[in-house]
Coordinates of C-alpha atoms in Angstrom, one line a residue:
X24 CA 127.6 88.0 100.9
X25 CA 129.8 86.6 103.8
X26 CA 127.7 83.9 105.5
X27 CA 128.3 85.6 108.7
X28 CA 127.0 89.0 107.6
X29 CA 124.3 86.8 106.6
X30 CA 123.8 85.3 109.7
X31 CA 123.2 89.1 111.3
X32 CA 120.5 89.6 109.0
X33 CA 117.2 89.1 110.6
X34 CA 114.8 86.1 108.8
X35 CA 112.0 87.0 106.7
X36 CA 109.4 84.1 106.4
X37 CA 108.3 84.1 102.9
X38 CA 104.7 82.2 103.1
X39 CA 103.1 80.7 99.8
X40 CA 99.5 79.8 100.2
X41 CA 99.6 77.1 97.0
X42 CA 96.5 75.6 94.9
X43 CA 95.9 74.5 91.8
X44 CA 98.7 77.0 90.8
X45 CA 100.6 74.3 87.7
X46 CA 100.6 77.6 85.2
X47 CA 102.5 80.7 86.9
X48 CA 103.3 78.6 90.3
X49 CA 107.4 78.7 88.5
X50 CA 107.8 82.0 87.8
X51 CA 106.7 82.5 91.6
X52 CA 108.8 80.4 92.7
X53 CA 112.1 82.1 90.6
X54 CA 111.6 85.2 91.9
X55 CA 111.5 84.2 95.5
X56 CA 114.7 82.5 94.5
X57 CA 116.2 85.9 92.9
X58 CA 115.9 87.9 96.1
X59 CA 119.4 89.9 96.7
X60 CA 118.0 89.8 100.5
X61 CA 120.3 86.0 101.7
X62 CA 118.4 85.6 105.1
X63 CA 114.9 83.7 104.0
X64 CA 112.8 80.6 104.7
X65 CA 110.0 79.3 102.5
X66 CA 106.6 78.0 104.0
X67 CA 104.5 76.9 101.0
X68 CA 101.1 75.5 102.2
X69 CA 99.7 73.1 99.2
X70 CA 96.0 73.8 100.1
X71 CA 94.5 70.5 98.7
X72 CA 95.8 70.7 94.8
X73 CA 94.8 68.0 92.6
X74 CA 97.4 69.4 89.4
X75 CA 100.5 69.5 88.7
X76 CA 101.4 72.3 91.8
X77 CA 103.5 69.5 93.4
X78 CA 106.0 68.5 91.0
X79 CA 106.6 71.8 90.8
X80 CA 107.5 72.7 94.2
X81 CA 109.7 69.9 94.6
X82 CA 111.5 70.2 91.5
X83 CA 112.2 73.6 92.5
X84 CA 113.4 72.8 96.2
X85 CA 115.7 70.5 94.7
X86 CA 117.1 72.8 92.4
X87 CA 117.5 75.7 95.8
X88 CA 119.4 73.8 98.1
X89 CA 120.2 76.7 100.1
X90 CA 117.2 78.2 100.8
X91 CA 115.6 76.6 104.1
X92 CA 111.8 75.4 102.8
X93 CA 108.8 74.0 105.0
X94 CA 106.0 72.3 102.9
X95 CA 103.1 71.8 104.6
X96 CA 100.4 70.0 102.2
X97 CA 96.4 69.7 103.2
X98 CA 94.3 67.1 102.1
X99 CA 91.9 69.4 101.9
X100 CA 91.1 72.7 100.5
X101 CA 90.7 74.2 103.0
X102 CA 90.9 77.7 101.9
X103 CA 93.5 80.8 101.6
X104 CA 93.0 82.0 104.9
X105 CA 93.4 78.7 106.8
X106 CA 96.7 78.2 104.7
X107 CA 98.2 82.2 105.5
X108 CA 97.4 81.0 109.1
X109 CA 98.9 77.6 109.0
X110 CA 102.3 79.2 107.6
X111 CA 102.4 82.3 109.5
X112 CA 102.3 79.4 112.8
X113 CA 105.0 78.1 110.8
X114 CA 106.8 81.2 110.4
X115 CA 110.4 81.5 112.8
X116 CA 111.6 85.3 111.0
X117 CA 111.5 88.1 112.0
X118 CA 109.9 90.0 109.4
X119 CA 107.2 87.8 107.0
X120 CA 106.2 88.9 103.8
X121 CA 103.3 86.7 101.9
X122 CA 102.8 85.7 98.3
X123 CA 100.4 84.9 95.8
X124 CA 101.2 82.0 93.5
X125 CA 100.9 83.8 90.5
X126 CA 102.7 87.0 91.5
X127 CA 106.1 87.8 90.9
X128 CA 108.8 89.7 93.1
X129 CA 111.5 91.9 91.4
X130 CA 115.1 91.0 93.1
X131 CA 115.3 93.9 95.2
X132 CA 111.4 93.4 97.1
X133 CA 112.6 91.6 100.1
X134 CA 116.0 94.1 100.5
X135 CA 113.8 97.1 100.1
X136 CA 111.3 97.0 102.5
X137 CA 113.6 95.3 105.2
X138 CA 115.5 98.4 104.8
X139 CA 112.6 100.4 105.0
X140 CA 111.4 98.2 108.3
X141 CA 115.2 98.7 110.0
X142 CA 115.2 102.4 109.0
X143 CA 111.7 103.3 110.5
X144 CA 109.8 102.3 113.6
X145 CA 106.6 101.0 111.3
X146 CA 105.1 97.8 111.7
X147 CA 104.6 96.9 107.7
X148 CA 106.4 97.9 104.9
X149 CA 105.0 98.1 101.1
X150 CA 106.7 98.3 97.9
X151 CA 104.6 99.8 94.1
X152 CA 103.5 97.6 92.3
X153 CA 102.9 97.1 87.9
X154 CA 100.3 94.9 86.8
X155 CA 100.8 91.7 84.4
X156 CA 98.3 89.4 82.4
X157 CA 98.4 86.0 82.4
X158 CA 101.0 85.9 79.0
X159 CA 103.3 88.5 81.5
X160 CA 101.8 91.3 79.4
X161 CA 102.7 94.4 81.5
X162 CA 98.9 96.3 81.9
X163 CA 98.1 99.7 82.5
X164 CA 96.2 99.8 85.5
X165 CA 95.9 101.0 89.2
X166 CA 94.3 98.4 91.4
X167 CA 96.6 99.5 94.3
X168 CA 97.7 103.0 96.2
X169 CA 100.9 103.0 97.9
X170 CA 101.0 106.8 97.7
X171 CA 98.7 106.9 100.3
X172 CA 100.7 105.1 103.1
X173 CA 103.2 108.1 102.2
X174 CA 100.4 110.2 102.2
X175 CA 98.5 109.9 105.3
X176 CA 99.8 109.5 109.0
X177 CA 98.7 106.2 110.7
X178 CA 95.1 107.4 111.8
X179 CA 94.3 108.5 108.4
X180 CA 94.8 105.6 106.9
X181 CA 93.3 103.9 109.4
X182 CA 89.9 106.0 108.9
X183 CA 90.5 105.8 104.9
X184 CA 90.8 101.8 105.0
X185 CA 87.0 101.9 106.0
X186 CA 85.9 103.2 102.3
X187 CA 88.1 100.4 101.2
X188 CA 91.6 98.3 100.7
X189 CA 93.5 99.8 98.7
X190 CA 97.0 98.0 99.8
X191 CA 98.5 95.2 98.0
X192 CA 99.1 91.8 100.0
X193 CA 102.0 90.4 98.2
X194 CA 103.8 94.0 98.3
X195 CA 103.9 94.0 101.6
X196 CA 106.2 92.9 104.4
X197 CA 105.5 93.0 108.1
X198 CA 106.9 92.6 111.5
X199 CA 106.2 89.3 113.3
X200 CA 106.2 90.7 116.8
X201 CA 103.3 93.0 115.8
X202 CA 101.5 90.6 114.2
X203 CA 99.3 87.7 116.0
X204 CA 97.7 84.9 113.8
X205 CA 93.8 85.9 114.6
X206 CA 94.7 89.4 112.2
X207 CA 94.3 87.2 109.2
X208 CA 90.2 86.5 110.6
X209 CA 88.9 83.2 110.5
X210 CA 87.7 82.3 107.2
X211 CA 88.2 85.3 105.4
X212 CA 88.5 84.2 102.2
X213 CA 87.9 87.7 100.0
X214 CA 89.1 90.4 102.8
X215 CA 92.2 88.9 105.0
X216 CA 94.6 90.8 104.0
X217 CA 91.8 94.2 104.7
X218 CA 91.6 92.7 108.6
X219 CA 95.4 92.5 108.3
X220 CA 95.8 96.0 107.5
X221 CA 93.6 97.1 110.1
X222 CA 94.9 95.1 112.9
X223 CA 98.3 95.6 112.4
X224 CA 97.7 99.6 111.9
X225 CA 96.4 99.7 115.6
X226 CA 99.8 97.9 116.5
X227 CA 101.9 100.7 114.8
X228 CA 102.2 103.0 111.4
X229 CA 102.9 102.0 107.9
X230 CA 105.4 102.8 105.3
X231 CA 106.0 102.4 101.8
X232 CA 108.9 103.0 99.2
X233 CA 108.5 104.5 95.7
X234 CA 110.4 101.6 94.3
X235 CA 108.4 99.2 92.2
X236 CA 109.5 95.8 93.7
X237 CA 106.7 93.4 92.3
X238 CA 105.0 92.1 89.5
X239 CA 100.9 91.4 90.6
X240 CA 99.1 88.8 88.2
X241 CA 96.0 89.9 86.7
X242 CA 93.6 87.0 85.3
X243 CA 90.4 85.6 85.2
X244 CA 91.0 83.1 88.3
X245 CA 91.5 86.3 90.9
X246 CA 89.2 88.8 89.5
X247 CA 86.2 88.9 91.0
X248 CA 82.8 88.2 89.5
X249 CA 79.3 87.1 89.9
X250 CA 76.8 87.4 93.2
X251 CA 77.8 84.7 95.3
X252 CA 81.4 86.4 95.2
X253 CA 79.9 89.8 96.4
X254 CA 77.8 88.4 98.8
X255 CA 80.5 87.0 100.7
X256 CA 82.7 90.4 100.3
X257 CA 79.7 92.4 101.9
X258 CA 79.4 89.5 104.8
X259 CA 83.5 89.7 105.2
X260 CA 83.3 93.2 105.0
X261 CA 80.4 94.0 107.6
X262 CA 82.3 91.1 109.9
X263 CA 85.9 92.5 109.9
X264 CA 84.8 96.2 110.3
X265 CA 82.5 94.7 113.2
X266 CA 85.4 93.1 114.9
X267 CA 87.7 96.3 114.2
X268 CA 85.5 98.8 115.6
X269 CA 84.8 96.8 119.2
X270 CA 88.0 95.9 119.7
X271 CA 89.6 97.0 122.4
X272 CA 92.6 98.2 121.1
X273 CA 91.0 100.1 118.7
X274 CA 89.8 102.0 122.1
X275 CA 93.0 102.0 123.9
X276 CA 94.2 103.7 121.1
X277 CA 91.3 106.5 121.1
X278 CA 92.1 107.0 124.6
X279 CA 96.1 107.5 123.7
X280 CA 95.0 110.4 121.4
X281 CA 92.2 111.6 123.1
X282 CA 94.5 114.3 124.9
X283 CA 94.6 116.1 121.7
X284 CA 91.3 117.3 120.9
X285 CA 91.7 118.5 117.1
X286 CA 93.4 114.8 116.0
X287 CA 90.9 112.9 117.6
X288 CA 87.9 115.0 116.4
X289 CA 89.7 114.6 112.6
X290 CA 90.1 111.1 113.4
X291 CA 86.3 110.2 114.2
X292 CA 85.3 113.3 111.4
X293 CA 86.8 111.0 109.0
X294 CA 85.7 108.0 109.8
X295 CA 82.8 108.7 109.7
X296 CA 82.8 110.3 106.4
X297 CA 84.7 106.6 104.6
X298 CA 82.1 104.5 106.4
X299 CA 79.2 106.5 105.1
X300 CA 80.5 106.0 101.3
X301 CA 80.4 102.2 102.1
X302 CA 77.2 102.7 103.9
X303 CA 76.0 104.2 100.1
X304 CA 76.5 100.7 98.6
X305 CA 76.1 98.8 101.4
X306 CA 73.5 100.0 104.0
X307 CA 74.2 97.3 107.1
X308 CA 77.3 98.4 107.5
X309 CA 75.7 101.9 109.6
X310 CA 74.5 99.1 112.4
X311 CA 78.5 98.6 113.2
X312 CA 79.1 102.7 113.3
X313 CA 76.2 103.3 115.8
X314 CA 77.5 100.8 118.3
X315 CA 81.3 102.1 117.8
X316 CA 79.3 106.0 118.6
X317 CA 77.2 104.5 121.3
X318 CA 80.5 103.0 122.9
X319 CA 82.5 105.9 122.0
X320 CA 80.1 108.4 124.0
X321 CA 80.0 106.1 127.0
X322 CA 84.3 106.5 126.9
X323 CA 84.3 110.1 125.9
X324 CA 81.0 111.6 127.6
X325 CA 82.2 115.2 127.5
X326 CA 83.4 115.0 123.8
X327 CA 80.6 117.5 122.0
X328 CA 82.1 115.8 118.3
X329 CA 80.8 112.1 119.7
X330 CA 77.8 113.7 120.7
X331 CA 76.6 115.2 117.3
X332 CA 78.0 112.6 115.1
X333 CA 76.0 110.0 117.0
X334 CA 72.8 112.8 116.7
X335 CA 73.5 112.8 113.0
X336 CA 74.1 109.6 112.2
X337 CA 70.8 108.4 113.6
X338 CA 69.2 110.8 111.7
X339 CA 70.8 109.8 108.8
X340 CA 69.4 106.3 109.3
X341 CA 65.6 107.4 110.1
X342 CA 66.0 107.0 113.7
X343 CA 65.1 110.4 114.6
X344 CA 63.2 110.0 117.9
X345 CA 66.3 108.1 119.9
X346 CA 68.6 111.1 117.8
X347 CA 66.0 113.8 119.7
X348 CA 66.1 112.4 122.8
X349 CA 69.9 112.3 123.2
X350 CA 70.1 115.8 121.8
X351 CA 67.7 116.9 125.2
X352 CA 70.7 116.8 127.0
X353 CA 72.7 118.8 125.0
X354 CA 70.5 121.8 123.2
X355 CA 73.6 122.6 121.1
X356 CA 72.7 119.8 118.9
X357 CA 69.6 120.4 118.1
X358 CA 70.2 123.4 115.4
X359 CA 72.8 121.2 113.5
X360 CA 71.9 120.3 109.9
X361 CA 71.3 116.6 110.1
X362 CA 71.2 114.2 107.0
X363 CA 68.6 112.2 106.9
X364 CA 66.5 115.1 108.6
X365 CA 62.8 114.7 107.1
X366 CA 62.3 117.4 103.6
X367 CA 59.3 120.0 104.7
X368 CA 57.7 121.4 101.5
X369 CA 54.9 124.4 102.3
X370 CA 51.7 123.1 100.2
X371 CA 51.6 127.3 99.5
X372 CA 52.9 130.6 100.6
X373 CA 50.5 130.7 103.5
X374 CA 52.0 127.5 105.0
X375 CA 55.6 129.2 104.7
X376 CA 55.1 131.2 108.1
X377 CA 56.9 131.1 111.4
X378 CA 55.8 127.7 112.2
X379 CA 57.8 126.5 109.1
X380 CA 60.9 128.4 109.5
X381 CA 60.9 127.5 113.7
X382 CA 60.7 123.8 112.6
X383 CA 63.5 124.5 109.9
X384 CA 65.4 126.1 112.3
X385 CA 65.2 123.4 115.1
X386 CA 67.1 121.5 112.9
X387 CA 64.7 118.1 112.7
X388 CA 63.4 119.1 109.4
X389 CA 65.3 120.1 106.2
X390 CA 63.7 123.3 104.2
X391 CA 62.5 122.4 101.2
X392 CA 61.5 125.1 99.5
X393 CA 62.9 125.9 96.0
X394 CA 63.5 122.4 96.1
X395 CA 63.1 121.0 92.5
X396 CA 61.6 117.4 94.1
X397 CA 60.7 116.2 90.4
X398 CA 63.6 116.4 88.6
X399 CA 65.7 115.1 91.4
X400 CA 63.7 112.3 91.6
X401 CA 63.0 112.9 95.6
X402 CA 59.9 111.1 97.3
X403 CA 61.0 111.0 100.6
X404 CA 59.2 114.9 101.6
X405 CA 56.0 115.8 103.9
X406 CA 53.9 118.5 102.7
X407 CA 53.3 121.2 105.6
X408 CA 50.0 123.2 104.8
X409 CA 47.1 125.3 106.3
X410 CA 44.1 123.8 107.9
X411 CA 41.6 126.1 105.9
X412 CA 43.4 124.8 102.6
X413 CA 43.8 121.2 103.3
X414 CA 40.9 120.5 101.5
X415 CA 41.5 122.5 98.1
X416 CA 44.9 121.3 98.3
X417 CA 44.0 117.5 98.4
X418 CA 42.4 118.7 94.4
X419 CA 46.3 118.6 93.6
X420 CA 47.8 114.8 92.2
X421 CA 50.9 115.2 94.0
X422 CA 49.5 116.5 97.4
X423 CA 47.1 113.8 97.2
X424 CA 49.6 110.8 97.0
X425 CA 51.2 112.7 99.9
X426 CA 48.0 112.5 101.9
X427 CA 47.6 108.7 101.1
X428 CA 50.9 108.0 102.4
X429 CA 50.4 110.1 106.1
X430 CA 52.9 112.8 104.6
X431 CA 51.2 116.1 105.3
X432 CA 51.6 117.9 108.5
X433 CA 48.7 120.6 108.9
X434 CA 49.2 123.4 111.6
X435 CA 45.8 124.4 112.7
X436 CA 44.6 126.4 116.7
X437 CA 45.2 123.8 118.9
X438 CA 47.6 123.3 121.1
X439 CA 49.7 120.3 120.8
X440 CA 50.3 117.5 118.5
X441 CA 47.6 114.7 117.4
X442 CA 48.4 112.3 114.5
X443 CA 45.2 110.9 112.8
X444 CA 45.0 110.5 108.6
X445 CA 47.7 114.0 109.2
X446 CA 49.6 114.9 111.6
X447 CA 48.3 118.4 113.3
X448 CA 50.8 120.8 114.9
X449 CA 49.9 124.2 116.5
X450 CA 50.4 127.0 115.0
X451 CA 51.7 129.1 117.6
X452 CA 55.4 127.1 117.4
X453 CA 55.7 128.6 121.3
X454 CA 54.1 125.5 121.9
X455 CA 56.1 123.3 119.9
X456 CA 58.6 121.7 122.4
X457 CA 60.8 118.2 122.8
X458 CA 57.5 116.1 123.2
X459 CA 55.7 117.6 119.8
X460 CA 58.7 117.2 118.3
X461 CA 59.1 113.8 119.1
X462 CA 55.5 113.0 117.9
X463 CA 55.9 115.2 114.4
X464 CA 59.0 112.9 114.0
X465 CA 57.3 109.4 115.1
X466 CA 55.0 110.9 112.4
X467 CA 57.9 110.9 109.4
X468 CA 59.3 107.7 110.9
X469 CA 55.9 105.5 110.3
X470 CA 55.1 107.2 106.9
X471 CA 58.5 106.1 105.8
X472 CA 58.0 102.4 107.6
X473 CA 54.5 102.8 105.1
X474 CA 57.1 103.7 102.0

């Protein structure tokens, strides 16, 4: 290639976080050297190694003369996200595309997703990917899901990012105007690249090739492992989706597609749905969702979707009073099946009368009848009964732990709601309005408090 088409080809800034790296840092190195794309600079940040890593870097330089390297070395280690930052600074291309010093790119990475970048208005471009072992053993597995970028427009993939990263840092290559240094997090040092993603998604859309263009590295110093390794994944992981979800141009994105009822509904559906199979594994990360709903109905007020998935997810989490007070204002929530929404078992087939079916029906209490609790291995359920048989029904084990653990509701003449060892309701569920309710559910919320 001509130098002067060369000099019409926009830069990519190759960055190449480096430490302790002596055993694969070479082959790296080659295939950064291998590209067929002319137009790159190196910026290899040596975070603080104490082997071999430098001798091989400069060997290597010296043997490159025409690729344009910066080498930036730490005294320190200072960790992988201070060094993706330090060379991203660094970074004078247009396009930058990170590496891993154990990974390897085939010849054509760089060329492919530039094309794929230049033919399409996306922010990032990502290439497939086969898996090696440390011996260059080709492995069959799927860590990574490129399909997906193909598969999904930008907001799904946006909303499917939140049940995890399934992108591949080092198969990736991404524009530097969309890009701002604060994407990578500040000491992120298990999910960067998953704040990446995310930030850069609310710049513009993604796109991938079918092409495999990289080799990744699979070996016992980058698989993950032991407690202190997943506690600082969940803390990562609750902080970036924090961030994500208050950002502000996560709103002033919601507010772009808000015109379009149906796409923003899916959108906010289906968030919703990924963060609640986190949630499963990892219960804080609800806390982040409620304030992203709480802020999302103060932006969209009108938007009946906001409204029940803020109801539902409240239920969900046992917070059932604030869930029945916002639903006052809007009696169209009430009758929606809620998650969460506390299991009603009649103690006998005099306690399955109106009173049970109107509570069913309200939608604050989930029918449990044919329920096989046992087998299911269910304890979270409140036995509804008869006052004349409260006291032949406390003869039964189970119905008896119940009552130990204020989790029997007994409908008896009166009028409204008392809470004493039981919780008494009226019979007549004409009286049964927002303020029994609300005491029946303060009821389910302190027995579950008791366990």
């Amino acid at each position: 290639m001509t130098q002067k088409l060369k000099s019409h080809m926009a830069l990519i800034s190759v960055v190449l976080p480096v430490y302790n790296a002596v055993k694969f840092l070479r082959a790296t190195l080659d295939g950064i050297a291998r590209q067929q794309y002319p137009s790159i600079e190196v910026v290899i940040v040596d975070d603080g190694s104490t082997d071999a890593s430098r001798d091989i870097y400069n060997q290597w330089i010296e043997e490159n003369p025409g690729i344009q390297v910066t080498v930036i070395e730490n005294a320190l280690n200072l960790g992988v996200c201070n060094a993706l930052r330090t060379a991203c600074d660094c970074a004078s291309g247009s396009y930058i595309a990170q590496i891993g010093h154990d990974d390897v790119w085939l010849p054509t990475h760089l060329e492919s997703l530039a094309e794929a970048l230049d033919s399409s208005k996306a922010v990032a471009a990502f290439g497939e990917v086969k898996y090696i072992d440390e011996n260059d053993t080709q492995l069959d597995l799927k860590i990574f899901d490129h399909s997906l970028v193909r598969s999904n427009d930008r907001a799904d993939l946006f909303a499917r990012l939140f049940s995890g990263n399934m992108l591949c840092a080092p198969a990736s290559l991404f524009r530097k105007e969309a890009f701002e240094t604060r994407f990578w997090g500040l000491h992120n040092e298990r999910l960067q690249d998953y704040q990446l993603w995310l930030s850069l998604l609310l710049v513009g859309k993604f796109t991938a090739v079918e092409e495999v263009t990289m080799l990744y590295r699979v070996h016992g110093s980058n698989l993950s492992a032991g407690n202190t390794l997943l506690l600082q994944s969940q803390f990562e992981l609750f902080e970036v989706q924090q961030k994500i979800l208050t950002s502000e141009r996560l709103f002033d994105w919601l507010r772009e597609i808000a015109s379009d009822e149906m796409i923003f509904d899916n959108f906010i559906n289906k968030l919703n749905q990924n963060i609640v199979k986190v949630a499963n594994y990892y219960p804080p990360l609800q806390l982040n969702f409620l304030v992203f709903l709480e802020r999302l109905q103060e932006e969209f007020p009108a938007n009946w979707s906001v409204r029940r998935l803020r109801v539902n997810f409240l239920t969900r989490m046992g917070v059932m009073r604030k869930a029945l007070l916002i639903s006052k204002v809007d009696p169209s929530l009430g009758p929606c099946g809620k998650e969460g929404a506390p299991i009603l078992v009649p103690a006998n087939t005099r306690a399955d009368n109106q009173s049970f079916q109107f509570l069913i029906e309200t939608g604050w209490f989930t029918d449990g009848r044919g329920v096989d609790l046992v087998s299911r291995g269910i304890s979270d359920f409140f036995f509804f009964v008869d006052e004349h048989d409260l006291e032949s029904s406390l003869s039964h084990a189970q119905f008896y732990q119940a009552h130990e653990k204020r989790r029997v509701y007994v409908f008896s003449n009166q009028v409204d709601v008392t809470l004493g060892s039981v919780c008494r309701v009226p019979s007549e569920y004409r009286f049964i309005g927002h303020q029994e309710l609300d005491k029946m559910l303060r009821w389910a919320e302190d027995a579950r408090m008791l366990g």
